[in-house]
Short mmCIF file of C-alpha atoms and ligand atoms in Angstrom, two decimals:
data_model
loop_
_atom_site.label_atom_id
_atom_site.label_comp_id
_atom_site.label_asym_id
_atom_site.label_seq_id
_atom_site.Cartn_x
_atom_site.Cartn_y
_atom_site.Cartn_z
CA UNK A 1 0.00 0.00 0.00
CA UNK A 2 1.22 3.53 -0.71
CA UNK A 3 2.34 5.46 2.37
CA UNK A 4 0.10 8.36 1.35
CA UNK A 5 -3.16 6.43 1.12
CA UNK A 6 -5.03 4.64 3.90
CA UNK A 7 -7.01 2.69 1.33
CA UNK A 8 -4.99 -0.25 0.10
CA UNK A 9 -6.37 -3.74 -0.05
CA UNK A 10 -7.15 -5.95 2.92
CA UNK A 11 -6.25 -9.57 2.17
CA UNK A 12 -9.20 -11.90 2.66
CA UNK A 13 -11.80 -9.25 1.84
CA UNK A 14 -13.27 -8.07 -1.46
CA UNK A 15 -11.50 -5.12 -3.06
CA UNK A 16 -13.38 -1.87 -3.52
CA UNK A 17 -12.07 0.88 -5.79
CA UNK A 18 -13.26 3.54 -3.35
CA UNK A 19 -13.70 4.02 0.36
CA UNK A 20 -15.86 1.11 1.58
CA UNK A 21 -18.98 1.58 3.69
CA UNK A 22 -19.28 -0.48 6.86
CA UNK A 23 -22.85 -0.42 8.19
CA UNK A 24 -23.36 -0.93 11.93
CA UNK A 25 -25.71 -3.43 13.55
CA UNK A 26 -25.54 -3.14 17.32
CA UNK A 27 -27.32 -6.14 18.85
CA UNK A 28 -27.42 -4.41 22.22
CA UNK A 29 -30.01 -2.87 24.51
CA UNK A 30 -27.73 0.06 25.39
CA UNK A 31 -25.44 1.32 22.58
CA UNK A 32 -25.30 5.07 22.70
CA UNK A 33 -27.06 5.91 19.45
CA UNK A 34 -29.19 2.89 18.52
CA UNK A 35 -29.30 0.70 21.63
CA UNK A 36 -32.32 -1.62 21.71
CA UNK A 37 -33.43 -1.10 18.12
CA UNK A 38 -31.93 -4.30 16.69
CA UNK A 39 -31.74 -6.38 19.86
CA UNK A 40 -33.85 -9.18 18.43
CA UNK A 41 -31.98 -11.59 16.08
CA UNK A 42 -34.52 -11.40 13.25
CA UNK A 43 -34.70 -7.60 13.43
CA UNK A 44 -30.89 -7.38 13.48
CA UNK A 45 -30.51 -9.59 10.40
CA UNK A 46 -33.18 -7.64 8.55
CA UNK A 47 -31.48 -4.39 9.49
CA UNK A 48 -28.12 -5.66 8.20
CA UNK A 49 -29.72 -6.66 4.89
CA UNK A 50 -31.40 -3.25 4.66
CA UNK A 51 -28.02 -1.59 5.17
CA UNK A 52 -26.58 -3.66 2.31
CA UNK A 53 -29.51 -2.68 0.09
CA UNK A 54 -28.74 0.94 0.94
CA UNK A 55 -25.13 0.55 -0.19
CA UNK A 56 -23.15 -0.96 2.70
CA UNK A 57 -20.20 -3.05 1.55
CA UNK A 58 -19.72 -4.73 4.92
CA UNK A 59 -21.85 -5.03 8.03
CA UNK A 60 -20.27 -4.76 11.49
CA UNK A 61 -22.15 -6.81 14.10
CA UNK A 62 -21.54 -6.10 17.78
CA UNK A 63 -23.14 -7.40 20.95
CA UNK A 64 -21.49 -5.20 23.57
CA UNK A 65 -21.84 -1.45 24.00
CA UNK A 66 -18.58 0.46 24.34
CA UNK A 67 -20.17 3.71 25.52
CA UNK A 68 -18.66 5.33 28.62
CA UNK A 69 -19.78 3.62 31.82
CA UNK A 70 -21.32 0.60 30.05
CA UNK A 71 -21.11 -2.59 32.08
CA UNK A 72 -19.59 -5.53 30.22
CA UNK A 73 -21.96 -8.23 29.03
CA UNK A 74 -20.98 -11.75 29.94
CA UNK A 75 -19.48 -13.98 27.32
CA UNK A 76 -22.49 -16.28 26.89
CA UNK A 77 -24.79 -13.34 26.40
CA UNK A 78 -22.47 -11.74 23.85
CA UNK A 79 -22.28 -15.03 21.94
CA UNK A 80 -26.07 -15.38 22.07
CA UNK A 81 -26.49 -11.89 20.63
CA UNK A 82 -23.83 -11.95 17.95
CA UNK A 83 -23.37 -15.41 16.47
CA UNK A 84 -26.88 -15.99 15.03
CA UNK A 85 -26.86 -12.53 13.43
CA UNK A 86 -23.43 -13.12 11.89
CA UNK A 87 -24.57 -16.51 10.62
CA UNK A 88 -27.82 -15.11 9.19
CA UNK A 89 -26.08 -12.27 7.35
CA UNK A 90 -23.14 -14.35 6.12
CA UNK A 91 -25.53 -16.98 4.75
CA UNK A 92 -27.06 -14.22 2.62
CA UNK A 93 -23.64 -13.41 1.16
CA UNK A 94 -23.01 -10.30 3.28
CA UNK A 95 -19.39 -9.48 4.16
CA UNK A 96 -19.64 -9.45 7.95
CA UNK A 97 -17.29 -7.98 10.48
CA UNK A 98 -17.61 -8.83 14.17
CA UNK A 99 -17.15 -6.03 16.70
CA UNK A 100 -15.87 -7.73 19.83
CA UNK A 101 -13.10 -7.60 22.43
CA UNK A 102 -13.41 -11.34 23.21
CA UNK A 103 -11.38 -14.03 21.48
CA UNK A 104 -14.14 -16.62 21.98
CA UNK A 105 -16.72 -14.39 20.30
CA UNK A 106 -14.34 -13.59 17.45
CA UNK A 107 -13.59 -17.29 16.90
CA UNK A 108 -17.24 -18.34 16.93
CA UNK A 109 -18.26 -15.43 14.71
CA UNK A 110 -15.53 -16.35 12.21
CA UNK A 111 -16.75 -19.97 12.29
CA UNK A 112 -20.27 -18.63 11.61
CA UNK A 113 -19.05 -16.80 8.50
CA UNK A 114 -17.63 -13.45 9.63
CA UNK A 115 -14.81 -12.19 7.42
CA UNK A 116 -13.16 -9.57 9.66
CA UNK A 117 -12.57 -9.03 13.39
CA UNK A 118 -13.05 -5.48 14.66
CA UNK A 119 -11.61 -5.18 18.17
CA UNK A 120 -11.88 -1.71 19.70
CA UNK A 121 -9.15 -2.69 22.17
CA UNK A 122 -6.75 -3.70 19.39
CA UNK A 123 -6.20 -7.02 21.17
CA UNK A 124 -5.51 -5.48 24.60
CA UNK A 125 -8.71 -6.51 26.38
CA UNK A 126 -8.27 -10.26 25.84
CA UNK A 127 -4.77 -11.74 25.56
CA UNK A 128 -6.24 -14.69 23.64
CA UNK A 129 -7.54 -12.43 20.85
CA UNK A 130 -4.45 -12.05 18.66
CA UNK A 131 -3.51 -15.76 18.66
CA UNK A 132 -7.14 -16.69 17.95
CA UNK A 133 -7.33 -14.34 14.96
CA UNK A 134 -3.86 -15.31 13.75
CA UNK A 135 -4.90 -18.99 13.77
CA UNK A 136 -7.80 -18.33 11.41
CA UNK A 137 -5.95 -15.95 9.08
CA UNK A 138 -8.79 -13.40 9.35
CA UNK A 139 -8.13 -9.68 8.91
CA UNK A 140 -8.08 -7.61 12.11
CA UNK A 141 -8.93 -4.00 12.95
CA UNK A 142 -6.50 -2.44 15.44
CA UNK A 143 -8.17 0.55 17.05
CA UNK A 144 -6.39 3.11 19.23
CA UNK A 145 -7.51 2.31 22.79
CA UNK A 146 -6.33 3.38 26.21
CA UNK A 147 -8.63 1.17 28.24
CA UNK A 148 -12.29 0.94 29.18
CA UNK A 149 -14.14 4.23 29.19
CA UNK A 150 -14.72 5.12 32.78
CA UNK A 151 -15.98 8.40 34.23
CA UNK A 152 -13.97 11.59 33.72
CA UNK A 153 -11.95 10.53 30.66
CA UNK A 154 -8.79 10.40 32.76
CA UNK A 155 -6.95 8.53 30.04
CA UNK A 156 -7.71 11.17 27.42
CA UNK A 157 -4.86 13.62 28.12
CA UNK A 158 -2.52 14.35 25.22
CA UNK A 159 0.27 16.83 24.54
CA UNK A 160 0.11 16.03 20.81
CA UNK A 161 -2.83 13.78 20.10
CA UNK A 162 -1.89 12.95 16.50
CA UNK A 163 1.71 12.01 17.32
CA UNK A 164 0.65 9.98 20.37
CA UNK A 165 -2.12 8.09 18.60
CA UNK A 166 0.19 7.30 15.67
CA UNK A 167 2.90 6.16 18.06
CA UNK A 168 0.59 4.02 20.22
CA UNK A 169 -1.02 2.46 17.14
CA UNK A 170 2.42 1.71 15.78
CA UNK A 171 3.25 -0.17 19.00
CA UNK A 172 -0.02 -2.11 18.80
CA UNK A 173 0.55 -3.00 15.16
CA UNK A 174 3.97 -4.36 16.06
CA UNK A 175 2.40 -6.52 18.80
CA UNK A 176 -0.24 -7.77 16.37
CA UNK A 177 2.43 -8.62 13.79
CA UNK A 178 4.51 -10.38 16.45
CA UNK A 179 1.37 -12.33 17.35
CA UNK A 180 1.23 -13.75 13.85
CA UNK A 181 -1.36 -11.65 12.01
CA UNK A 182 -0.08 -10.92 8.49
CA UNK A 183 0.66 -7.28 7.59
CA UNK A 184 -1.78 -7.26 4.67
CA UNK A 185 -4.58 -8.30 7.08
CA UNK A 186 -4.23 -5.36 9.48
CA UNK A 187 -6.50 -2.31 9.42
CA UNK A 188 -5.83 0.66 11.73
CA UNK A 189 -8.39 2.99 13.29
CA UNK A 190 -7.80 6.18 15.35
CA UNK A 191 -10.64 5.28 17.76
CA UNK A 192 -12.55 8.56 17.58
CA UNK A 193 -14.25 9.33 20.89
CA UNK A 194 -12.34 6.66 22.83
CA UNK A 195 -10.43 8.52 25.57
CA UNK A 196 -10.65 11.60 23.35
CA UNK A 197 -12.38 14.95 23.51
CA UNK A 198 -13.89 16.71 20.49
CA UNK A 199 -10.69 18.67 19.84
CA UNK A 200 -8.72 15.40 19.72
CA UNK A 201 -11.15 13.76 17.29
CA UNK A 202 -11.03 16.82 15.02
CA UNK A 203 -7.22 16.94 15.09
CA UNK A 204 -7.08 13.25 14.12
CA UNK A 205 -9.51 13.83 11.24
CA UNK A 206 -7.39 16.77 10.12
CA UNK A 207 -4.34 14.48 9.96
CA UNK A 208 -5.60 11.21 8.53
CA UNK A 209 -2.56 11.32 6.25
CA UNK A 210 -0.36 10.77 9.32
CA UNK A 211 -2.40 7.72 10.31
CA UNK A 212 -2.19 6.42 6.75
CA UNK A 213 1.57 6.76 7.14
CA UNK A 214 1.41 3.66 9.37
CA UNK A 215 1.17 1.76 6.09
CA UNK A 216 -2.10 -0.07 6.71
CA UNK A 217 -5.63 0.54 5.42
CA UNK A 218 -7.46 3.04 7.60
CA UNK A 219 -10.95 2.71 9.11
CA UNK A 220 -12.68 5.90 10.29
CA UNK A 221 -15.65 5.53 12.66
CA UNK A 222 -17.12 8.97 13.37
CA UNK A 223 -20.78 8.04 13.12
CA UNK A 224 -23.05 10.06 15.45
CA UNK A 225 -20.22 10.53 17.92
CA UNK A 226 -20.08 13.14 20.67
CA UNK A 227 -17.63 15.40 18.84
CA UNK A 228 -20.15 15.84 16.03
CA UNK A 229 -22.72 16.89 18.62
CA UNK A 230 -20.25 19.47 19.89
CA UNK A 231 -19.52 20.80 16.39
CA UNK A 232 -23.23 21.09 15.58
CA UNK A 233 -24.12 22.68 18.91
CA UNK A 234 -21.69 25.57 18.56
CA UNK A 235 -20.03 27.15 21.60
CA UNK A 236 -23.18 27.72 23.68
CA UNK A 237 -25.84 25.36 22.33
CA UNK A 238 -26.99 21.90 23.34
CA UNK A 239 -25.72 19.05 21.13
CA UNK A 240 -28.41 17.47 18.95
CA UNK A 241 -29.30 13.89 19.86
CA UNK A 242 -27.18 11.14 18.29
CA UNK A 243 -29.78 10.25 15.66
CA UNK A 244 -29.72 13.83 14.34
CA UNK A 245 -26.02 13.65 13.51
CA UNK A 246 -26.28 11.62 10.30
CA UNK A 247 -25.75 14.51 7.87
CA UNK A 248 -22.65 15.49 9.84
CA UNK A 249 -21.54 11.86 9.73
CA UNK A 250 -21.89 11.80 5.94
CA UNK A 251 -19.78 14.97 5.74
CA UNK A 252 -17.02 13.17 7.66
CA UNK A 253 -17.41 10.18 5.33
CA UNK A 254 -16.76 12.41 2.31
CA UNK A 255 -13.71 13.96 3.99
CA UNK A 256 -12.36 10.57 5.06
CA UNK A 257 -12.90 9.12 1.59
CA UNK A 258 -11.11 12.09 0.06
CA UNK A 259 -8.22 11.52 2.45
CA UNK A 260 -7.92 7.95 1.18
CA UNK A 261 -9.57 6.05 4.06
CA UNK A 262 -10.15 2.38 3.34
CA UNK A 263 -13.58 2.36 5.01
CA UNK A 264 -15.98 4.38 7.13
CA UNK A 265 -18.17 2.78 9.81
CA UNK A 266 -21.67 4.30 9.97
CA UNK A 267 -25.13 3.70 11.39
CA UNK A 268 -27.04 5.43 8.58
CA UNK A 269 -25.70 4.08 5.30
CA UNK A 270 -27.55 5.82 2.51
CA UNK A 271 -26.01 9.29 2.79
CA UNK A 272 -22.52 7.88 3.37
CA UNK A 273 -22.87 5.52 0.38
CA UNK A 274 -23.54 8.61 -1.74
CA UNK A 275 -20.73 10.59 -0.09
CA UNK A 276 -18.04 7.99 -0.81
CA UNK A 277 -19.22 7.63 -4.40
CA UNK A 278 -19.07 11.37 -4.96
CA UNK A 279 -15.58 11.43 -3.45
CA UNK A 280 -14.58 8.61 -5.81
CA UNK A 281 -16.05 10.41 -8.84
CA UNK A 282 -14.11 13.57 -7.96
CA UNK A 283 -10.96 11.50 -7.53
CA UNK A 284 -11.61 9.93 -10.94
CA UNK A 285 -11.92 13.38 -12.49
CA UNK A 286 -8.55 14.29 -11.00
CA UNK A 287 -6.68 11.10 -11.80
CA UNK A 288 -8.45 10.07 -15.01
CA UNK A 289 -9.43 6.71 -13.48
CA UNK A 290 -13.23 6.44 -13.62
CA UNK A 291 -14.98 4.51 -10.86
CA UNK A 292 -15.80 0.89 -11.64
CA UNK A 293 -18.24 0.61 -8.78
CA UNK A 294 -21.55 -0.94 -9.80
CA UNK A 295 -23.39 1.36 -7.39
CA UNK A 296 -22.09 4.64 -8.72
CA UNK A 297 -24.46 7.10 -10.32
CA UNK A 298 -28.07 5.96 -10.22
CA UNK A 299 -27.70 2.24 -10.69
CA UNK A 300 -30.33 -0.32 -11.45
CA UNK A 301 -27.81 -3.06 -10.67
CA UNK A 302 -27.92 -5.61 -7.94
CA UNK A 303 -25.59 -5.80 -4.99
CA UNK A 304 -22.62 -7.94 -6.06
CA UNK A 305 -22.84 -10.43 -3.20
CA UNK A 306 -26.47 -10.46 -2.10
CA UNK A 307 -28.11 -10.04 -5.52
CA UNK A 308 -30.56 -7.62 -3.87
CA UNK A 309 -31.39 -4.31 -5.56
CA UNK A 310 -28.62 -1.92 -4.60
CA UNK A 311 -30.65 1.30 -4.71
CA UNK A 312 -34.10 2.45 -5.64
CA UNK A 313 -34.75 4.23 -8.91
CA UNK A 314 -35.48 7.96 -8.71
CA UNK A 315 -39.24 8.55 -8.76
CA UNK A 316 -39.17 11.61 -11.01
CA UNK A 317 -36.92 12.94 -13.77
CA UNK A 318 -33.98 15.04 -12.59
CA UNK A 319 -34.28 18.81 -13.06
CA UNK A 320 -30.76 20.00 -13.68
N1 PMM B 401 -16.75 2.81 17.82
C1 PMM B 401 -17.77 2.15 18.39
C2 PMM B 401 -17.91 0.76 18.21
N2 PMM B 401 -17.05 0.07 17.45
N3 PMM B 401 -15.16 0.04 16.04
C3 PMM B 401 -14.14 0.68 15.48
N4 PMM B 401 -13.26 0.00 14.71
N5 PMM B 401 -13.93 2.01 15.65
C4 PMM B 401 -14.76 2.77 16.42
O1 PMM B 401 -14.51 3.98 16.58
C5 PMM B 401 -15.86 2.12 17.04
C6 PMM B 401 -16.03 0.73 16.83
C7 PMM B 401 -18.75 2.90 19.23
O2 PMM B 401 -19.84 3.34 18.48
P1 PMM B 401 -21.29 2.63 18.47
O3 PMM B 401 -21.63 2.27 19.88
O4 PMM B 401 -22.19 3.64 17.94
O5 PMM B 401 -21.27 1.44 17.59
#
């Protein structure tokens, strides 16, 4: 992968010629923006399929909330939440990622058809995680993490957030490589909102090129996060609720795609699917390499893996 781009190719996953869209299915009663909505297995599978129909390239399934102060779910409960949803989506041809900090959940999700392990602790929460993933040869997301989010954000002090996050991620990547995960199967993620204040998240977004300099594809997960609430509220106002931050999320998706991110992780897929395709079209106009994506423009095509209609047709003729 080029040192300038965080896109690259992740071995073991399909290749997209633009920033990929990872849709989120939280099978939890308490995630901060959508807790409880997809808690039932059937509803969660249907939601994942809907996200694919709206343009998601992968679906990230998680059974444990990582919001500040959340109590950990026990292992059996996490397995009960996650594995049937992973199996249901994978059996429909969806590229599934499993969002977990537990090796046992990762292993069972991979056995049920997941293609990628997304561990917000980058392998720190469970010492069995890296060997378990290395054994299967699955790709692995290494997120910047300074520990569980407890009150007061005591771990979120930085003199130079970009340099420190790059440095700490570099150390984690080395540990992951030493643990036997192949370099072309590692994705890095700055962990927006994890032990970070709004100013830290914004600085990291302003310097995605420095994170790409780690030499691995980059995942950016800004969706509905607190820093977007702060930006939208302005200096005095109250932040809008999480579910009113989707337009702001799509704006970050366009910026991340333009910076060469490999993927963006979002709750509301449709606007981000458009944003990454516009970013790709602009890139094509600059480089002379037109997009080959079957979804670009106003497609009538089917999703490449599920065979479902990718997007609806516009109801009325365009004006200009
Ligand atoms: N954030 C959340 C959950 N999983 N995974 C990665 N790789 N990066 C993130 O920043 C991240 C994540 C928390 O958000 P949610 O509760 O809305 O899913």
